[in-house]
PDB file of N, CA and C in Angstrom:
ATOM      1  N   UNK A 483     -23.552  -0.225  33.029  1.00  0.00           N
ATOM      2  CA  UNK A 483     -23.827   0.818  32.056  1.00  0.00           C
ATOM      3  C   UNK A 483     -23.845   0.220  30.663  1.00  0.00           C
ATOM      4  N   UNK A 484     -24.795   0.651  29.885  1.00  0.00           N
ATOM      5  CA  UNK A 484     -24.954   0.167  28.528  1.00  0.00           C
ATOM      6  C   UNK A 484     -24.028   0.954  27.596  1.00  0.00           C
ATOM      7  N   UNK A 485     -23.230   0.243  26.802  1.00  0.00           N
ATOM      8  CA  UNK A 485     -22.274   0.893  25.912  1.00  0.00           C
ATOM      9  C   UNK A 485     -22.796   1.083  24.498  1.00  0.00           C
ATOM     10  N   UNK A 486     -24.085   0.799  24.259  1.00  0.00           N
ATOM     11  CA  UNK A 486     -24.636   0.976  22.933  1.00  0.00           C
ATOM     12  C   UNK A 486     -24.641   2.451  22.556  1.00  0.00           C
ATOM     13  N   UNK A 487     -24.415   2.691  21.285  1.00  0.00           N
ATOM     14  CA  UNK A 487     -24.373   4.075  20.801  1.00  0.00           C
ATOM     15  C   UNK A 487     -25.759   4.703  20.861  1.00  0.00           C
ATOM     16  N   UNK A 488     -25.793   5.938  21.247  1.00  0.00           N
ATOM     17  CA  UNK A 488     -27.019   6.722  21.245  1.00  0.00           C
ATOM     18  C   UNK A 488     -26.987   7.563  19.969  1.00  0.00           C
ATOM     19  N   UNK A 489     -28.026   7.425  19.158  1.00  0.00           N
ATOM     20  CA  UNK A 489     -28.046   8.084  17.841  1.00  0.00           C
ATOM     21  C   UNK A 489     -27.720   9.570  17.910  1.00  0.00           C
ATOM     22  N   UNK A 490     -28.210  10.250  18.915  1.00  0.00           N
ATOM     23  CA  UNK A 490     -27.982  11.689  19.014  1.00  0.00           C
ATOM     24  C   UNK A 490     -26.523  12.031  19.324  1.00  0.00           C
ATOM     25  N   UNK A 491     -25.739  11.030  19.749  1.00  0.00           N
ATOM     26  CA  UNK A 491     -24.333  11.271  20.084  1.00  0.00           C
ATOM     27  C   UNK A 491     -23.390  10.926  18.937  1.00  0.00           C
ATOM     28  N   UNK A 492     -23.924  10.358  17.861  1.00  0.00           N
ATOM     29  CA  UNK A 492     -23.097  10.001  16.708  1.00  0.00           C
ATOM     30  C   UNK A 492     -22.950  11.232  15.822  1.00  0.00           C
ATOM     31  N   UNK A 493     -21.706  11.612  15.570  1.00  0.00           N
ATOM     32  CA  UNK A 493     -21.449  12.812  14.772  1.00  0.00           C
ATOM     33  C   UNK A 493     -21.668  12.540  13.288  1.00  0.00           C
ATOM     34  N   UNK A 494     -22.408  13.420  12.598  1.00  0.00           N
ATOM     35  CA  UNK A 494     -22.591  13.245  11.153  1.00  0.00           C
ATOM     36  C   UNK A 494     -21.276  13.495  10.414  1.00  0.00           C
ATOM     37  N   UNK A 495     -21.240  13.073   9.163  1.00  0.00           N
ATOM     38  CA  UNK A 495     -19.994  13.127   8.392  1.00  0.00           C
ATOM     39  C   UNK A 495     -19.385  14.520   8.348  1.00  0.00           C
ATOM     40  N   UNK A 496     -20.178  15.561   8.129  1.00  0.00           N
ATOM     41  CA  UNK A 496     -19.584  16.902   8.024  1.00  0.00           C
ATOM     42  C   UNK A 496     -18.918  17.322   9.340  1.00  0.00           C
ATOM     43  N   UNK A 497     -19.459  16.881  10.460  1.00  0.00           N
ATOM     44  CA  UNK A 497     -18.849  17.181  11.765  1.00  0.00           C
ATOM     45  C   UNK A 497     -17.566  16.360  11.926  1.00  0.00           C
ATOM     46  N   UNK A 498     -17.609  15.107  11.486  1.00  0.00           N
ATOM     47  CA  UNK A 498     -16.415  14.264  11.545  1.00  0.00           C
ATOM     48  C   UNK A 498     -15.289  14.857  10.704  1.00  0.00           C
ATOM     49  N   UNK A 499     -15.632  15.396   9.553  1.00  0.00           N
ATOM     50  CA  UNK A 499     -14.611  15.995   8.690  1.00  0.00           C
ATOM     51  C   UNK A 499     -13.952  17.196   9.365  1.00  0.00           C
ATOM     52  N   UNK A 500     -14.750  18.007  10.025  1.00  0.00           N
ATOM     53  CA  UNK A 500     -14.195  19.162  10.751  1.00  0.00           C
ATOM     54  C   UNK A 500     -13.331  18.694  11.914  1.00  0.00           C
ATOM     55  N   UNK A 501     -13.815  17.707  12.641  1.00  0.00           N
ATOM     56  CA  UNK A 501     -13.067  17.181  13.785  1.00  0.00           C
ATOM     57  C   UNK A 501     -11.756  16.554  13.328  1.00  0.00           C
ATOM     58  N   UNK A 502     -11.796  15.822  12.221  1.00  0.00           N
ATOM     59  CA  UNK A 502     -10.588  15.173  11.716  1.00  0.00           C
ATOM     60  C   UNK A 502      -9.525  16.197  11.343  1.00  0.00           C
ATOM     61  N   UNK A 503      -9.934  17.265  10.702  1.00  0.00           N
ATOM     62  CA  UNK A 503      -8.978  18.312  10.334  1.00  0.00           C
ATOM     63  C   UNK A 503      -8.295  18.864  11.587  1.00  0.00           C
ATOM     64  N   UNK A 504      -9.070  19.048  12.641  1.00  0.00           N
ATOM     65  CA  UNK A 504      -8.509  19.586  13.892  1.00  0.00           C
ATOM     66  C   UNK A 504      -7.615  18.551  14.580  1.00  0.00           C
ATOM     67  N   UNK A 505      -8.041  17.309  14.615  1.00  0.00           N
ATOM     68  CA  UNK A 505      -7.227  16.246  15.224  1.00  0.00           C
ATOM     69  C   UNK A 505      -5.906  16.122  14.478  1.00  0.00           C
ATOM     70  N   UNK A 506      -5.994  16.101  13.161  1.00  0.00           N
ATOM     71  CA  UNK A 506      -4.796  15.980  12.330  1.00  0.00           C
ATOM     72  C   UNK A 506      -3.829  17.137  12.606  1.00  0.00           C
ATOM     73  N   UNK A 507      -4.365  18.337  12.670  1.00  0.00           N
ATOM     74  CA  UNK A 507      -3.531  19.511  12.942  1.00  0.00           C
ATOM     75  C   UNK A 507      -2.842  19.377  14.302  1.00  0.00           C
ATOM     76  N   UNK A 508      -3.588  18.962  15.309  1.00  0.00           N
ATOM     77  CA  UNK A 508      -3.029  18.852  16.662  1.00  0.00           C
ATOM     78  C   UNK A 508      -1.962  17.770  16.756  1.00  0.00           C
ATOM     79  N   UNK A 509      -2.156  16.680  16.021  1.00  0.00           N
ATOM     80  CA  UNK A 509      -1.157  15.612  16.018  1.00  0.00           C
ATOM     81  C   UNK A 509       0.094  16.069  15.276  1.00  0.00           C
ATOM     82  N   UNK A 510      -0.095  16.670  14.116  1.00  0.00           N
ATOM     83  CA  UNK A 510       1.048  17.080  13.295  1.00  0.00           C
ATOM     84  C   UNK A 510       1.866  18.192  13.941  1.00  0.00           C
ATOM     85  N   UNK A 511       1.224  19.047  14.737  1.00  0.00           N
ATOM     86  CA  UNK A 511       1.948  20.117  15.424  1.00  0.00           C
ATOM     87  C   UNK A 511       2.397  19.696  16.821  1.00  0.00           C
ATOM     88  N   UNK A 512       2.094  18.435  17.167  1.00  0.00           N
ATOM     89  CA  UNK A 512       2.434  17.859  18.477  1.00  0.00           C
ATOM     90  C   UNK A 512       1.810  18.633  19.628  1.00  0.00           C
ATOM     91  N   UNK A 513       0.670  19.275  19.331  1.00  0.00           N
ATOM     92  CA  UNK A 513      -0.074  19.989  20.368  1.00  0.00           C
ATOM     93  C   UNK A 513      -0.693  18.999  21.362  1.00  0.00           C
ATOM     94  N   UNK A 514      -1.043  17.817  20.843  1.00  0.00           N
ATOM     95  CA  UNK A 514      -1.607  16.757  21.682  1.00  0.00           C
ATOM     96  C   UNK A 514      -0.744  15.512  21.535  1.00  0.00           C
ATOM     97  N   UNK A 515      -0.749  14.659  22.563  1.00  0.00           N
ATOM     98  CA  UNK A 515       0.084  13.460  22.525  1.00  0.00           C
ATOM     99  C   UNK A 515      -0.632  12.279  21.867  1.00  0.00           C
ATOM    100  N   UNK A 516       0.101  11.185  21.719  1.00  0.00           N
ATOM    101  CA  UNK A 516      -0.414  10.019  21.010  1.00  0.00           C
ATOM    102  C   UNK A 516      -1.627   9.417  21.707  1.00  0.00           C
ATOM    103  N   UNK A 517      -1.613   9.307  23.017  1.00  0.00           N
ATOM    104  CA  UNK A 517      -2.751   8.686  23.710  1.00  0.00           C
ATOM    105  C   UNK A 517      -4.032   9.488  23.489  1.00  0.00           C
ATOM    106  N   UNK A 518      -3.927  10.803  23.433  1.00  0.00           N
ATOM    107  CA  UNK A 518      -5.092  11.647  23.143  1.00  0.00           C
ATOM    108  C   UNK A 518      -5.591  11.357  21.731  1.00  0.00           C
ATOM    109  N   UNK A 519      -4.668  11.301  20.774  1.00  0.00           N
ATOM    110  CA  UNK A 519      -5.080  11.093  19.389  1.00  0.00           C
ATOM    111  C   UNK A 519      -5.713   9.722  19.190  1.00  0.00           C
ATOM    112  N   UNK A 520      -5.229   8.700  19.878  1.00  0.00           N
ATOM    113  CA  UNK A 520      -5.818   7.362  19.756  1.00  0.00           C
ATOM    114  C   UNK A 520      -7.281   7.392  20.191  1.00  0.00           C
ATOM    115  N   UNK A 521      -7.556   8.022  21.310  1.00  0.00           N
ATOM    116  CA  UNK A 521      -8.940   8.107  21.799  1.00  0.00           C
ATOM    117  C   UNK A 521      -9.829   8.826  20.793  1.00  0.00           C
ATOM    118  N   UNK A 522      -9.342   9.927  20.252  1.00  0.00           N
ATOM    119  CA  UNK A 522     -10.119  10.707  19.293  1.00  0.00           C
ATOM    120  C   UNK A 522     -10.367   9.928  18.005  1.00  0.00           C
ATOM    121  N   UNK A 523      -9.322   9.295  17.488  1.00  0.00           N
ATOM    122  CA  UNK A 523      -9.444   8.580  16.226  1.00  0.00           C
ATOM    123  C   UNK A 523     -10.286   7.315  16.364  1.00  0.00           C
ATOM    124  N   UNK A 524     -10.192   6.632  17.502  1.00  0.00           N
ATOM    125  CA  UNK A 524     -11.049   5.456  17.732  1.00  0.00           C
ATOM    126  C   UNK A 524     -12.513   5.863  17.757  1.00  0.00           C
ATOM    127  N   UNK A 525     -12.799   6.952  18.427  1.00  0.00           N
ATOM    128  CA  UNK A 525     -14.169   7.456  18.498  1.00  0.00           C
ATOM    129  C   UNK A 525     -14.664   7.821  17.101  1.00  0.00           C
ATOM    130  N   UNK A 526     -13.801   8.434  16.323  1.00  0.00           N
ATOM    131  CA  UNK A 526     -14.160   8.814  14.963  1.00  0.00           C
ATOM    132  C   UNK A 526     -14.413   7.579  14.106  1.00  0.00           C
ATOM    133  N   UNK A 527     -13.559   6.573  14.235  1.00  0.00           N
ATOM    134  CA  UNK A 527     -13.744   5.337  13.474  1.00  0.00           C
ATOM    135  C   UNK A 527     -15.059   4.667  13.848  1.00  0.00           C
ATOM    136  N   UNK A 528     -15.416   4.701  15.120  1.00  0.00           N
ATOM    137  CA  UNK A 528     -16.680   4.111  15.562  1.00  0.00           C
ATOM    138  C   UNK A 528     -17.863   4.838  14.913  1.00  0.00           C
ATOM    139  N   UNK A 529     -17.825   6.163  14.905  1.00  0.00           N
ATOM    140  CA  UNK A 529     -18.898   6.931  14.279  1.00  0.00           C
ATOM    141  C   UNK A 529     -19.007   6.616  12.786  1.00  0.00           C
ATOM    142  N   UNK A 530     -17.870   6.472  12.119  1.00  0.00           N
ATOM    143  CA  UNK A 530     -17.872   6.116  10.698  1.00  0.00           C
ATOM    144  C   UNK A 530     -18.511   4.746  10.495  1.00  0.00           C
ATOM    145  N   UNK A 531     -18.125   3.793  11.336  1.00  0.00           N
ATOM    146  CA  UNK A 531     -18.638   2.436  11.206  1.00  0.00           C
ATOM    147  C   UNK A 531     -20.144   2.380  11.466  1.00  0.00           C
ATOM    148  N   UNK A 532     -20.597   3.056  12.514  1.00  0.00           N
ATOM    149  CA  UNK A 532     -22.012   3.023  12.868  1.00  0.00           C
ATOM    150  C   UNK A 532     -22.903   3.623  11.785  1.00  0.00           C
ATOM    151  N   UNK A 533     -22.341   4.531  10.996  1.00  0.00           N
ATOM    152  CA  UNK A 533     -23.097   5.165   9.915  1.00  0.00           C
ATOM    153  C   UNK A 533     -22.813   4.530   8.554  1.00  0.00           C
ATOM    154  N   UNK A 534     -22.024   3.467   8.571  1.00  0.00           N
ATOM    155  CA  UNK A 534     -21.639   2.769   7.335  1.00  0.00           C
ATOM    156  C   UNK A 534     -21.003   3.716   6.328  1.00  0.00           C
ATOM    157  N   UNK A 535     -20.211   4.651   6.828  1.00  0.00           N
ATOM    158  CA  UNK A 535     -19.468   5.563   5.945  1.00  0.00           C
ATOM    159  C   UNK A 535     -18.198   4.831   5.526  1.00  0.00           C
ATOM    160  N   UNK A 536     -18.127   4.514   4.258  1.00  0.00           N
ATOM    161  CA  UNK A 536     -17.004   3.736   3.728  1.00  0.00           C
ATOM    162  C   UNK A 536     -16.571   4.361   2.406  1.00  0.00           C
ATOM    163  N   UNK A 537     -16.028   5.563   2.517  1.00  0.00           N
ATOM    164  CA  UNK A 537     -15.648   6.317   1.329  1.00  0.00           C
ATOM    165  C   UNK A 537     -14.207   6.798   1.465  1.00  0.00           C
ATOM    166  N   UNK A 538     -13.809   7.703   0.604  1.00  0.00           N
ATOM    167  CA  UNK A 538     -12.431   8.202   0.615  1.00  0.00           C
ATOM    168  C   UNK A 538     -12.090   8.879   1.951  1.00  0.00           C
ATOM    169  N   UNK A 539     -13.067   9.549   2.554  1.00  0.00           N
ATOM    170  CA  UNK A 539     -12.819  10.182   3.846  1.00  0.00           C
ATOM    171  C   UNK A 539     -12.524   9.129   4.909  1.00  0.00           C
ATOM    172  N   UNK A 540     -13.305   8.064   4.933  1.00  0.00           N
ATOM    173  CA  UNK A 540     -13.083   6.988   5.909  1.00  0.00           C
ATOM    174  C   UNK A 540     -11.697   6.380   5.722  1.00  0.00           C
ATOM    175  N   UNK A 541     -11.305   6.177   4.471  1.00  0.00           N
ATOM    176  CA  UNK A 541      -9.971   5.635   4.180  1.00  0.00           C
ATOM    177  C   UNK A 541      -8.900   6.575   4.721  1.00  0.00           C
ATOM    178  N   UNK A 542      -9.095   7.866   4.536  1.00  0.00           N
ATOM    179  CA  UNK A 542      -8.123   8.856   5.026  1.00  0.00           C
ATOM    180  C   UNK A 542      -7.985   8.784   6.549  1.00  0.00           C
ATOM    181  N   UNK A 543      -9.105   8.648   7.249  1.00  0.00           N
ATOM    182  CA  UNK A 543      -9.078   8.545   8.715  1.00  0.00           C
ATOM    183  C   UNK A 543      -8.313   7.293   9.139  1.00  0.00           C
ATOM    184  N   UNK A 544      -8.656   6.153   8.532  1.00  0.00           N
ATOM    185  CA  UNK A 544      -8.002   4.893   8.885  1.00  0.00           C
ATOM    186  C   UNK A 544      -6.511   4.935   8.560  1.00  0.00           C
ATOM    187  N   UNK A 545      -6.150   5.484   7.418  1.00  0.00           N
ATOM    188  CA  UNK A 545      -4.733   5.564   7.050  1.00  0.00           C
ATOM    189  C   UNK A 545      -3.959   6.467   7.998  1.00  0.00           C
ATOM    190  N   UNK A 546      -4.557   7.599   8.358  1.00  0.00           N
ATOM    191  CA  UNK A 546      -3.886   8.508   9.283  1.00  0.00           C
ATOM    192  C   UNK A 546      -3.690   7.834  10.637  1.00  0.00           C
ATOM    193  N   UNK A 547      -4.728   7.153  11.119  1.00  0.00           N
ATOM    194  CA  UNK A 547      -4.643   6.465  12.408  1.00  0.00           C
ATOM    195  C   UNK A 547      -3.576   5.367  12.344  1.00  0.00           C
ATOM    196  N   UNK A 548      -3.558   4.602  11.270  1.00  0.00           N
ATOM    197  CA  UNK A 548      -2.563   3.536  11.111  1.00  0.00           C
ATOM    198  C   UNK A 548      -1.147   4.110  11.096  1.00  0.00           C
ATOM    199  N   UNK A 549      -0.963   5.216  10.380  1.00  0.00           N
ATOM    200  CA  UNK A 549       0.360   5.863  10.304  1.00  0.00           C
ATOM    201  C   UNK A 549       0.810   6.354  11.673  1.00  0.00           C
ATOM    202  N   UNK A 550      -0.111   6.957  12.427  1.00  0.00           N
ATOM    203  CA  UNK A 550       0.211   7.407  13.791  1.00  0.00           C
ATOM    204  C   UNK A 550       0.622   6.224  14.660  1.00  0.00           C
ATOM    205  N   UNK A 551      -0.107   5.125  14.522  1.00  0.00           N
ATOM    206  CA  UNK A 551       0.201   3.929  15.315  1.00  0.00           C
ATOM    207  C   UNK A 551       1.605   3.414  14.988  1.00  0.00           C
ATOM    208  N   UNK A 552       1.928   3.339  13.713  1.00  0.00           N
ATOM    209  CA  UNK A 552       3.255   2.864  13.322  1.00  0.00           C
ATOM    210  C   UNK A 552       4.358   3.781  13.842  1.00  0.00           C
ATOM    211  N   UNK A 553       4.135   5.081  13.740  1.00  0.00           N
ATOM    212  CA  UNK A 553       5.142   6.039  14.212  1.00  0.00           C
ATOM    213  C   UNK A 553       5.348   5.958  15.719  1.00  0.00           C
ATOM    214  N   UNK A 554       4.370   5.380  16.420  1.00  0.00           N
ATOM    215  CA  UNK A 554       4.464   5.256  17.875  1.00  0.00           C
ATOM    216  C   UNK A 554       4.652   3.803  18.313  1.00  0.00           C
ATOM    217  N   UNK A 555       5.082   2.959  17.378  1.00  0.00           N
ATOM    218  CA  UNK A 555       5.356   1.538  17.654  1.00  0.00           C
ATOM    219  C   UNK A 555       4.189   0.833  18.333  1.00  0.00           C
ATOM    220  N   UNK A 556       2.967   1.182  17.936  1.00  0.00           N
ATOM    221  CA  UNK A 556       1.763   0.593  18.514  1.00  0.00           C
ATOM    222  C   UNK A 556       1.154  -0.381  17.499  1.00  0.00           C
ATOM    223  N   UNK A 557       1.711  -1.573  17.455  1.00  0.00           N
ATOM    224  CA  UNK A 557       1.297  -2.567  16.461  1.00  0.00           C
ATOM    225  C   UNK A 557      -0.143  -3.020  16.693  1.00  0.00           C
ATOM    226  N   UNK A 558      -0.562  -3.111  17.942  1.00  0.00           N
ATOM    227  CA  UNK A 558      -1.936  -3.503  18.247  1.00  0.00           C
ATOM    228  C   UNK A 558      -2.940  -2.540  17.639  1.00  0.00           C
ATOM    229  N   UNK A 559      -2.685  -1.257  17.797  1.00  0.00           N
ATOM    230  CA  UNK A 559      -3.577  -0.236  17.242  1.00  0.00           C
ATOM    231  C   UNK A 559      -3.512  -0.244  15.713  1.00  0.00           C
ATOM    232  N   UNK A 560      -2.310  -0.430  15.180  1.00  0.00           N
ATOM    233  CA  UNK A 560      -2.148  -0.520  13.731  1.00  0.00           C
ATOM    234  C   UNK A 560      -2.988  -1.671  13.186  1.00  0.00           C
ATOM    235  N   UNK A 561      -2.918  -2.828  13.840  1.00  0.00           N
ATOM    236  CA  UNK A 561      -3.678  -4.001  13.387  1.00  0.00           C
ATOM    237  C   UNK A 561      -5.179  -3.740  13.433  1.00  0.00           C
ATOM    238  N   UNK A 562      -5.641  -3.002  14.430  1.00  0.00           N
ATOM    239  CA  UNK A 562      -7.067  -2.670  14.488  1.00  0.00           C
ATOM    240  C   UNK A 562      -7.475  -1.836  13.278  1.00  0.00           C
ATOM    241  N   UNK A 563      -6.630  -0.931  12.877  1.00  0.00           N
ATOM    242  CA  UNK A 563      -6.920  -0.104  11.701  1.00  0.00           C
ATOM    243  C   UNK A 563      -6.955  -0.937  10.437  1.00  0.00           C
ATOM    244  N   UNK A 564      -6.155  -1.971  10.389  1.00  0.00           N
ATOM    245  CA  UNK A 564      -6.044  -2.798   9.188  1.00  0.00           C
ATOM    246  C   UNK A 564      -7.162  -3.821   9.068  1.00  0.00           C
ATOM    247  N   UNK A 565      -7.905  -4.062  10.131  1.00  0.00           N
ATOM    248  CA  UNK A 565      -8.972  -5.071  10.068  1.00  0.00           C
ATOM    249  C   UNK A 565     -10.201  -4.547   9.355  1.00  0.00           C
ATOM    250  N   UNK A 566     -10.297  -3.296   9.137  1.00  0.00           N
ATOM    251  CA  UNK A 566     -11.458  -2.681   8.467  1.00  0.00           C
ATOM    252  C   UNK A 566     -11.302  -2.793   6.987  1.00  0.00           C
TER     253      UNK A 566
END
């Protein structure tokens, strides 16, 4: 199976912003667990990267993901956030 991104599956920034607000809410209220949030945030980071979105919103996503990783003692995931 080819893992290349399909343009129609990449979420535009306004959709990412809505999704991020919901992901953040679910993490902060502990409605979803850490493994769920990692999958969601990685997918979001990929969409940001593929669209070359490198603004304050992207920084907020990366910082939130890094903070979640640290709070869950996931240094590998934290390091991935820091490489951007």
